[in-house]
Short mmCIF file of C-alpha atoms and ligand atoms in Angstrom, two decimals:
data_model
loop_
_atom_site.label_atom_id
_atom_site.label_comp_id
_atom_site.label_asym_id
_atom_site.label_seq_id
_atom_site.Cartn_x
_atom_site.Cartn_y
_atom_site.Cartn_z
CA UNK A 1 -83.03 -12.25 -170.50
CA UNK A 2 -85.71 -10.24 -168.95
CA UNK A 3 -86.01 -6.27 -169.26
CA UNK A 4 -83.39 -6.17 -171.82
CA UNK A 5 -83.29 -3.15 -174.20
CA UNK A 6 -80.98 -2.15 -177.22
CA UNK A 7 -79.18 0.77 -178.62
CA UNK A 8 -77.43 1.47 -181.98
CA UNK A 9 -74.06 3.09 -181.46
CA UNK A 10 -71.12 4.30 -183.63
CA UNK A 11 -73.32 5.05 -186.63
CA UNK A 12 -74.71 1.63 -186.49
CA UNK A 13 -71.32 -0.11 -186.52
CA UNK A 14 -72.30 -1.78 -183.33
CA UNK A 15 -75.16 -2.16 -181.00
CA UNK A 16 -75.46 -2.34 -177.04
CA UNK A 17 -77.68 -4.70 -175.34
CA UNK A 18 -78.49 -3.52 -171.93
CA UNK A 19 -79.58 -6.18 -169.61
CA UNK A 20 -81.29 -5.56 -166.17
CA UNK A 21 -79.42 -8.71 -164.74
CA UNK A 22 -76.23 -8.19 -166.22
CA UNK A 23 -73.45 -6.02 -167.71
CA UNK A 24 -74.00 -4.45 -171.33
CA UNK A 25 -72.85 -6.66 -174.13
CA UNK A 26 -71.88 -5.09 -177.38
CA UNK A 27 -72.01 -6.79 -180.70
CA UNK A 28 -70.52 -5.51 -184.05
CA UNK A 29 -72.78 -5.15 -187.14
CA UNK A 30 -70.35 -7.06 -189.15
CA UNK A 31 -70.14 -9.76 -186.57
CA UNK A 32 -73.79 -10.11 -186.35
CA UNK A 33 -74.34 -10.01 -190.19
CA UNK A 34 -71.67 -12.85 -190.40
CA UNK A 35 -73.44 -14.93 -187.73
CA UNK A 36 -76.87 -14.74 -189.14
CA UNK A 37 -78.85 -17.84 -188.51
CA UNK A 38 -81.31 -17.59 -191.33
CA UNK A 39 -81.44 -20.26 -194.08
CA UNK A 40 -79.86 -18.13 -196.75
CA UNK A 41 -76.77 -17.57 -194.53
CA UNK A 42 -76.62 -21.02 -192.88
CA UNK A 43 -77.73 -24.37 -194.12
CA UNK A 44 -80.79 -25.32 -192.26
CA UNK A 45 -79.72 -29.13 -192.30
CA UNK A 46 -75.96 -29.20 -191.34
CA UNK A 47 -75.66 -25.66 -190.15
CA UNK A 48 -72.75 -24.92 -192.33
CA UNK A 49 -72.34 -21.32 -193.64
CA UNK A 50 -73.34 -20.81 -197.24
CA UNK A 51 -71.83 -17.40 -197.65
CA UNK A 52 -68.38 -16.06 -197.48
CA UNK A 53 -67.07 -12.68 -196.26
CA UNK A 54 -67.13 -11.25 -199.77
CA UNK A 55 -70.90 -11.73 -199.82
CA UNK A 56 -70.99 -9.28 -197.14
CA UNK A 57 -70.49 -5.59 -197.84
CA UNK A 58 -67.44 -4.25 -196.13
CA UNK A 59 -69.35 -0.96 -195.00
CA UNK A 60 -72.09 -2.97 -193.18
CA UNK A 61 -73.93 -1.05 -190.48
CA UNK A 62 -77.02 -1.82 -188.50
CA UNK A 63 -80.01 0.61 -189.28
CA UNK A 64 -82.65 -1.08 -186.74
CA UNK A 65 -82.63 -3.21 -183.87
CA UNK A 66 -85.73 -4.32 -181.98
CA UNK A 67 -86.25 -6.69 -179.08
CA UNK A 68 -89.39 -8.91 -178.98
CA UNK A 69 -90.35 -12.07 -177.32
CA UNK A 70 -86.46 -13.18 -176.46
CA UNK A 71 -85.47 -12.11 -180.04
CA UNK A 72 -83.32 -9.46 -181.28
CA UNK A 73 -84.56 -8.35 -184.87
CA UNK A 74 -81.69 -6.47 -186.92
CA UNK A 75 -81.90 -4.65 -190.18
CA UNK A 76 -78.51 -4.11 -192.16
CA UNK A 77 -77.48 -1.60 -194.65
CA UNK A 78 -76.47 -1.26 -197.44
CA UNK A 79 -78.20 -4.49 -198.48
CA UNK A 80 -81.15 -4.29 -196.34
CA UNK A 81 -80.48 -7.76 -194.97
CA UNK A 82 -82.85 -8.51 -191.99
CA UNK A 83 -81.71 -11.30 -189.42
CA UNK A 84 -82.98 -12.30 -186.05
CA UNK A 85 -80.87 -13.50 -183.06
CA UNK A 86 -81.86 -15.46 -180.36
CA UNK A 87 -81.11 -13.61 -177.07
CA UNK A 88 -79.86 -16.69 -174.92
CA UNK A 89 -77.73 -17.63 -178.12
CA UNK A 90 -76.27 -13.95 -177.95
CA UNK A 91 -75.22 -14.34 -174.52
CA UNK A 92 -73.96 -17.60 -174.97
CA UNK A 93 -71.73 -16.13 -177.83
CA UNK A 94 -71.02 -12.90 -176.32
CA UNK A 95 -67.23 -11.63 -176.76
CA UNK A 96 -67.45 -8.16 -174.96
CA UNK A 97 -66.73 -9.48 -171.72
CA UNK A 98 -63.40 -10.12 -169.46
CA UNK A 99 -61.45 -12.67 -171.04
CA UNK A 100 -58.45 -14.64 -169.30
CA UNK A 101 -55.53 -14.24 -171.44
CA UNK A 102 -52.67 -14.89 -168.93
CA UNK A 103 -49.83 -16.68 -170.60
CA UNK A 104 -49.54 -20.33 -169.59
CA UNK A 105 -53.00 -20.85 -168.31
CA UNK A 106 -54.82 -24.12 -168.30
CA UNK A 107 -57.48 -24.75 -170.87
CA UNK A 108 -60.93 -24.05 -169.54
CA UNK A 109 -61.83 -27.64 -169.00
CA UNK A 110 -58.45 -28.84 -167.81
CA UNK A 111 -57.48 -29.22 -164.01
CA UNK A 112 -53.85 -29.61 -163.05
CA UNK A 113 -52.73 -32.34 -160.95
CA UNK A 114 -49.81 -33.69 -159.10
CA UNK A 115 -48.76 -36.65 -157.08
CA UNK A 116 -51.62 -38.01 -154.82
CA UNK A 117 -54.25 -37.66 -157.57
CA UNK A 118 -56.19 -40.67 -157.99
CA UNK A 119 -56.37 -41.85 -161.55
CA UNK A 120 -59.89 -41.76 -162.99
CA UNK A 121 -61.34 -45.20 -163.85
CA UNK A 122 -63.78 -46.75 -166.06
CA UNK A 123 -64.84 -50.30 -166.48
CA UNK A 124 -64.93 -51.22 -170.06
CA UNK A 125 -68.10 -53.18 -170.15
CA UNK A 126 -69.99 -50.52 -168.32
CA UNK A 127 -68.45 -47.86 -170.69
CA UNK A 128 -69.63 -49.86 -173.64
CA UNK A 129 -73.31 -50.06 -172.42
CA UNK A 130 -74.06 -46.92 -170.39
CA UNK A 131 -73.71 -43.66 -172.01
CA UNK A 132 -73.49 -41.65 -168.72
CA UNK A 133 -70.58 -43.85 -167.42
CA UNK A 134 -68.90 -43.16 -170.89
CA UNK A 135 -69.76 -39.45 -170.69
CA UNK A 136 -68.02 -39.49 -167.18
CA UNK A 137 -64.95 -41.37 -168.40
CA UNK A 138 -64.46 -39.31 -171.50
CA UNK A 139 -64.92 -36.06 -169.47
CA UNK A 140 -62.26 -37.08 -166.96
CA UNK A 141 -59.87 -37.68 -170.08
CA UNK A 142 -60.64 -33.94 -171.04
CA UNK A 143 -60.16 -32.63 -167.53
CA UNK A 144 -56.84 -34.80 -166.39
CA UNK A 145 -55.47 -35.75 -169.75
CA UNK A 146 -55.32 -39.47 -168.56
CA UNK A 147 -57.63 -42.34 -167.27
CA UNK A 148 -57.41 -45.99 -166.58
CA UNK A 149 -59.69 -48.82 -167.99
CA UNK A 150 -60.45 -51.96 -166.26
CA UNK A 151 -62.36 -55.18 -167.60
CA UNK A 152 -60.63 -55.25 -171.09
CA UNK A 153 -59.78 -58.46 -172.97
CA UNK A 154 -56.28 -59.38 -171.94
CA UNK A 155 -55.82 -60.51 -175.53
CA UNK A 156 -54.09 -59.11 -178.64
CA UNK A 157 -56.18 -56.39 -180.11
CA UNK A 158 -58.04 -55.85 -176.88
CA UNK A 159 -56.91 -52.16 -176.80
CA UNK A 160 -58.91 -51.33 -179.96
CA UNK A 161 -62.22 -51.96 -177.92
CA UNK A 162 -61.15 -48.74 -176.03
CA UNK A 163 -60.66 -46.77 -179.03
CA UNK A 164 -64.04 -47.78 -180.43
CA UNK A 165 -65.61 -46.14 -177.51
CA UNK A 166 -65.00 -42.90 -179.04
CA UNK A 167 -63.38 -42.79 -182.41
CA UNK A 168 -60.49 -44.33 -184.59
CA UNK A 169 -57.08 -45.80 -184.41
CA UNK A 170 -54.33 -43.48 -185.94
CA UNK A 171 -51.94 -45.93 -187.78
CA UNK A 172 -48.19 -45.01 -188.14
CA UNK A 173 -45.02 -46.61 -189.22
CA UNK A 174 -44.98 -48.52 -186.16
CA UNK A 175 -48.20 -50.28 -187.24
CA UNK A 176 -52.03 -50.07 -186.28
CA UNK A 177 -50.57 -51.00 -182.96
CA UNK A 178 -47.33 -51.80 -181.43
CA UNK A 179 -46.02 -54.38 -179.01
CA UNK A 180 -44.01 -53.20 -175.90
CA UNK A 181 -41.97 -55.87 -174.38
CA UNK A 182 -38.39 -56.83 -174.22
CA UNK A 183 -36.98 -57.44 -177.63
CA UNK A 184 -33.48 -58.29 -178.70
CA UNK A 185 -32.16 -55.69 -181.07
CA UNK A 186 -34.98 -53.18 -180.46
CA UNK A 187 -35.67 -50.61 -183.13
CA UNK A 188 -36.95 -48.31 -180.19
CA UNK A 189 -35.63 -48.10 -176.45
CA UNK A 190 -39.37 -48.47 -175.58
CA UNK A 191 -38.90 -52.24 -176.49
CA UNK A 192 -36.35 -52.94 -173.77
CA UNK A 193 -36.56 -53.30 -170.01
CA UNK A 194 -34.88 -49.98 -169.30
CA UNK A 195 -36.65 -47.49 -167.41
CA UNK A 196 -37.70 -44.57 -169.30
CA UNK A 197 -37.99 -40.83 -168.29
CA UNK A 198 -41.38 -39.45 -168.71
CA UNK A 199 -42.13 -38.37 -172.19
CA UNK A 200 -44.43 -37.50 -174.81
CA UNK A 201 -44.68 -39.90 -177.58
CA UNK A 202 -43.68 -39.18 -181.18
CA UNK A 203 -42.87 -35.45 -180.97
CA UNK A 204 -41.05 -35.78 -184.45
CA UNK A 205 -44.52 -36.15 -185.92
CA UNK A 206 -46.43 -33.17 -186.92
CA UNK A 207 -49.29 -33.36 -185.80
CA UNK A 208 -48.32 -35.75 -182.94
CA UNK A 209 -50.65 -38.52 -182.14
CA UNK A 210 -52.96 -36.82 -179.65
CA UNK A 211 -54.03 -39.93 -177.78
CA UNK A 212 -52.02 -43.10 -176.87
CA UNK A 213 -53.87 -46.34 -175.32
CA UNK A 214 -51.64 -48.94 -173.61
CA UNK A 215 -53.21 -52.18 -172.76
CA UNK A 216 -51.72 -54.91 -170.52
CA UNK A 217 -51.81 -58.53 -171.40
CA UNK A 218 -49.10 -59.83 -169.17
CA UNK A 219 -47.23 -58.18 -166.40
CA UNK A 220 -45.41 -60.75 -163.93
CA UNK A 221 -42.06 -58.87 -164.11
CA UNK A 222 -40.62 -57.18 -161.10
CA UNK A 223 -41.24 -53.44 -161.50
CA UNK A 224 -42.45 -52.14 -164.65
CA UNK A 225 -44.91 -49.63 -163.15
CA UNK A 226 -46.43 -47.00 -165.31
CA UNK A 227 -46.21 -43.36 -164.35
CA UNK A 228 -47.75 -40.19 -165.72
CA UNK A 229 -47.11 -36.49 -165.16
CA UNK A 230 -49.20 -33.48 -166.03
CA UNK A 231 -46.94 -31.64 -168.55
CA UNK A 232 -49.27 -28.72 -168.13
CA UNK A 233 -49.04 -28.63 -164.41
CA UNK A 234 -45.12 -29.17 -164.89
CA UNK A 235 -45.17 -26.22 -167.28
CA UNK A 236 -47.35 -24.01 -164.97
CA UNK A 237 -44.61 -24.81 -162.26
CA UNK A 238 -41.68 -23.88 -164.49
CA UNK A 239 -43.64 -20.51 -165.17
CA UNK A 240 -43.77 -19.85 -161.42
CA UNK A 241 -40.26 -20.72 -160.54
CA UNK A 242 -38.32 -19.31 -163.57
CA UNK A 243 -40.50 -17.19 -165.82
CA UNK A 244 -37.77 -16.26 -168.20
CA UNK A 245 -37.01 -19.88 -168.63
CA UNK A 246 -40.66 -20.72 -169.25
CA UNK A 247 -40.75 -18.06 -171.77
CA UNK A 248 -37.64 -19.49 -173.50
CA UNK A 249 -39.01 -23.02 -173.92
CA UNK A 250 -42.23 -21.46 -175.26
CA UNK A 251 -40.77 -18.89 -177.77
CA UNK A 252 -38.28 -21.03 -179.59
CA UNK A 253 -38.84 -24.07 -181.75
CA UNK A 254 -37.13 -27.26 -180.59
CA UNK A 255 -36.28 -30.06 -182.99
CA UNK A 256 -37.39 -33.77 -182.80
CA UNK A 257 -36.46 -36.59 -185.15
CA UNK A 258 -36.60 -40.21 -185.70
CA UNK A 259 -35.05 -42.39 -188.31
CA UNK A 260 -34.67 -45.82 -186.42
CA UNK A 261 -36.47 -48.00 -189.10
CA UNK A 262 -35.56 -48.42 -192.80
CA UNK A 263 -37.63 -45.87 -195.08
CA UNK A 264 -38.53 -43.65 -192.33
CA UNK A 265 -37.12 -40.20 -191.49
CA UNK A 266 -39.46 -38.25 -189.30
CA UNK A 267 -38.75 -34.80 -188.16
CA UNK A 268 -40.52 -31.68 -186.60
CA UNK A 269 -39.79 -28.14 -185.53
CA UNK A 270 -42.00 -27.46 -182.58
CA UNK A 271 -41.68 -25.91 -179.18
CA UNK A 272 -41.33 -27.89 -175.88
CA UNK A 273 -44.12 -25.63 -174.42
CA UNK A 274 -46.66 -24.62 -177.17
CA UNK A 275 -49.15 -21.99 -176.34
CA UNK A 276 -52.04 -20.55 -178.12
CA UNK A 277 -51.82 -17.16 -179.56
CA UNK A 278 -53.54 -15.77 -176.38
CA UNK A 279 -51.30 -17.61 -174.03
CA UNK A 280 -53.33 -21.04 -173.04
CA UNK A 281 -51.37 -24.24 -172.88
CA UNK A 282 -51.69 -26.08 -176.19
CA UNK A 283 -49.34 -28.90 -176.12
CA UNK A 284 -46.17 -30.30 -174.39
CA UNK A 285 -43.42 -32.12 -176.48
CA UNK A 286 -40.82 -33.62 -174.13
CA UNK A 287 -38.67 -36.72 -175.24
CA UNK A 288 -34.97 -36.72 -174.85
CA UNK A 289 -34.63 -39.99 -176.85
CA UNK A 290 -35.96 -38.17 -180.06
CA UNK A 291 -34.69 -34.57 -179.43
CA UNK A 292 -32.78 -33.49 -182.31
CA UNK A 293 -29.85 -30.91 -182.13
CA UNK A 294 -31.31 -27.42 -181.47
CA UNK A 295 -30.77 -25.21 -184.31
CA UNK A 296 -33.45 -22.40 -183.99
CA UNK A 297 -32.28 -20.74 -180.84
CA UNK A 298 -30.00 -17.57 -181.11
CA UNK A 299 -26.37 -18.30 -179.90
CA UNK A 300 -27.13 -15.50 -176.85
CA UNK A 301 -29.96 -17.46 -175.61
CA UNK A 302 -28.65 -20.95 -175.94
CA UNK A 303 -27.33 -21.37 -172.48
CA UNK A 304 -30.46 -19.83 -171.12
CA UNK A 305 -32.55 -22.37 -173.20
CA UNK A 306 -30.46 -25.26 -171.81
CA UNK A 307 -30.95 -24.05 -168.32
CA UNK A 308 -34.57 -23.87 -168.68
CA UNK A 309 -34.67 -27.40 -170.37
CA UNK A 310 -32.74 -28.70 -167.38
CA UNK A 311 -35.14 -27.16 -164.96
CA UNK A 312 -38.27 -28.64 -166.91
CA UNK A 313 -36.69 -31.82 -166.89
CA UNK A 314 -35.84 -31.79 -163.26
CA UNK A 315 -39.54 -30.96 -162.62
CA UNK A 316 -40.76 -33.69 -164.78
CA UNK A 317 -38.53 -36.10 -162.84
CA UNK A 318 -39.72 -34.63 -159.36
CA UNK A 319 -41.68 -37.56 -157.54
CA UNK A 320 -44.08 -34.78 -156.33
CA UNK A 321 -45.44 -34.52 -159.95
CA UNK A 322 -45.87 -38.25 -160.55
CA UNK A 323 -48.87 -40.61 -160.48
CA UNK A 324 -47.77 -44.22 -160.54
CA UNK A 325 -49.80 -47.44 -161.01
CA UNK A 326 -49.18 -50.86 -162.14
CA UNK A 327 -51.32 -52.46 -164.74
CA UNK A 328 -52.59 -56.09 -164.50
CA UNK A 329 -53.59 -58.19 -167.50
CA UNK A 330 -56.93 -56.71 -168.49
CA UNK A 331 -56.15 -53.15 -167.60
CA UNK A 332 -55.36 -50.34 -169.66
CA UNK A 333 -54.75 -46.54 -169.75
CA UNK A 334 -55.08 -43.57 -171.99
CA UNK A 335 -53.18 -40.32 -171.94
CA UNK A 336 -53.58 -37.00 -173.89
CA UNK A 337 -50.40 -37.07 -175.62
CA UNK A 338 -50.36 -33.29 -176.21
CA UNK A 339 -50.34 -32.87 -172.36
CA UNK A 340 -49.57 -35.79 -170.12
CA UNK A 341 -46.21 -37.39 -169.99
CA UNK A 342 -45.90 -41.22 -169.48
CA UNK A 343 -43.15 -43.33 -168.33
CA UNK A 344 -42.08 -46.84 -167.30
CA UNK A 345 -40.15 -47.88 -164.32
CA UNK A 346 -37.42 -50.31 -165.07
CA UNK A 347 -38.33 -53.85 -164.99
CA UNK A 348 -36.23 -57.27 -164.62
CA UNK A 349 -36.06 -60.16 -167.03
CA UNK A 350 -37.73 -62.34 -164.58
CA UNK A 351 -41.35 -62.90 -165.51
CA UNK A 352 -42.90 -61.28 -168.42
CA UNK A 353 -44.35 -57.94 -169.42
CA UNK A 354 -46.27 -57.36 -172.42
CA UNK A 355 -48.33 -54.39 -173.38
CA UNK A 356 -49.84 -53.26 -176.59
CA UNK A 357 -50.12 -49.58 -177.50
CA UNK A 358 -51.81 -47.69 -180.17
CA UNK A 359 -52.55 -44.09 -181.11
CA UNK A 360 -55.94 -42.48 -181.57
CA UNK A 361 -57.23 -38.82 -182.13
CA UNK A 362 -58.32 -36.51 -179.50
CA UNK A 363 -60.68 -34.46 -181.71
CA UNK A 364 -62.71 -37.52 -182.13
CA UNK A 365 -62.80 -38.23 -178.38
CA UNK A 366 -63.81 -34.60 -177.55
CA UNK A 367 -66.51 -34.89 -180.42
CA UNK A 368 -67.98 -38.06 -178.93
CA UNK A 369 -68.03 -36.48 -175.55
CA UNK A 370 -69.59 -33.06 -176.78
CA UNK A 371 -72.41 -35.09 -178.64
CA UNK A 372 -73.14 -37.14 -175.41
CA UNK A 373 -73.17 -34.05 -173.43
CA UNK A 374 -75.39 -32.31 -175.97
CA UNK A 375 -77.85 -35.37 -175.99
CA UNK A 376 -77.90 -35.23 -172.26
CA UNK A 377 -78.75 -31.31 -172.06
CA UNK A 378 -81.38 -31.60 -174.92
FE1 FE2 B 1 -43.95 -43.57 -174.83
#
């Protein structure tokens, strides 16, 4: 940051950084004090904060601030604390800037997609041996919420090789993994040859499984293609076409439940379209099979809610939203279950179709990706 200067303002309650090549950036004294990087405030080894807010006087102000060699040296009152901040770090963490707070917006690193999008793809042996290839593939999952994998073992348990690329299996009452093939007396409709509407899995859990991996071992049945829909793109389309309906699905909790197996009675109370407090898409829950009676919507809004629900369902069913592919043995795909809906076209009893599925956690995937990206830039 060349030619920067600094001013204390509002009695030292904040400072103003004047930059020759950019707009001013203001920082509050309390924010700076809380974010001091010195070894008394932050552990030098793991970077964790060593103090709580009660260790910082409530009437903290700045009494001096000086720029020298790319560092901003601050002195605080009333405790006389001194702390120094790297200017690049301050720019990276600046909050005094225009921030996008539109309701129903995509997360920064996500890109919406519709039909015609080519599924991102990685080849497992390459993902296992080449950090750049892995970084590229994980980044695609973050951007699009789904990706295919080729070159897997078409054997039971082969799907765990994919999870091992970035994290750990999330075990549920369905087991460490589950089989998806036609069964007599199925405990879940997923285990029949029926086509399924695009859905997110397990909305009756809280939190939901954030990733799902489905790997193909056999697929000689007629039909049985897999299909994915970008739930964020579908919700954004609803917001465009029917803003009131969108607001209705985002505002009221839906209910989901599952008690199809002995000893299991899962239930949740969460909206179909979940937004962060500042309006960013956080999660989609959409699954008619496990939707429980809606009991949290006022009588006067129930008809409107159902209209919005139907409209959202019609958007999800619109072929213009779907990407379809058929898995061959040794191929798999991963979906971000908080965003991307998946479905299966119906298939006939002729031939066989056998997939194995499991769940995993997106925070682990994003952590692995961020660590790889940090390693690339350092
Ligand atoms: Fe599913």
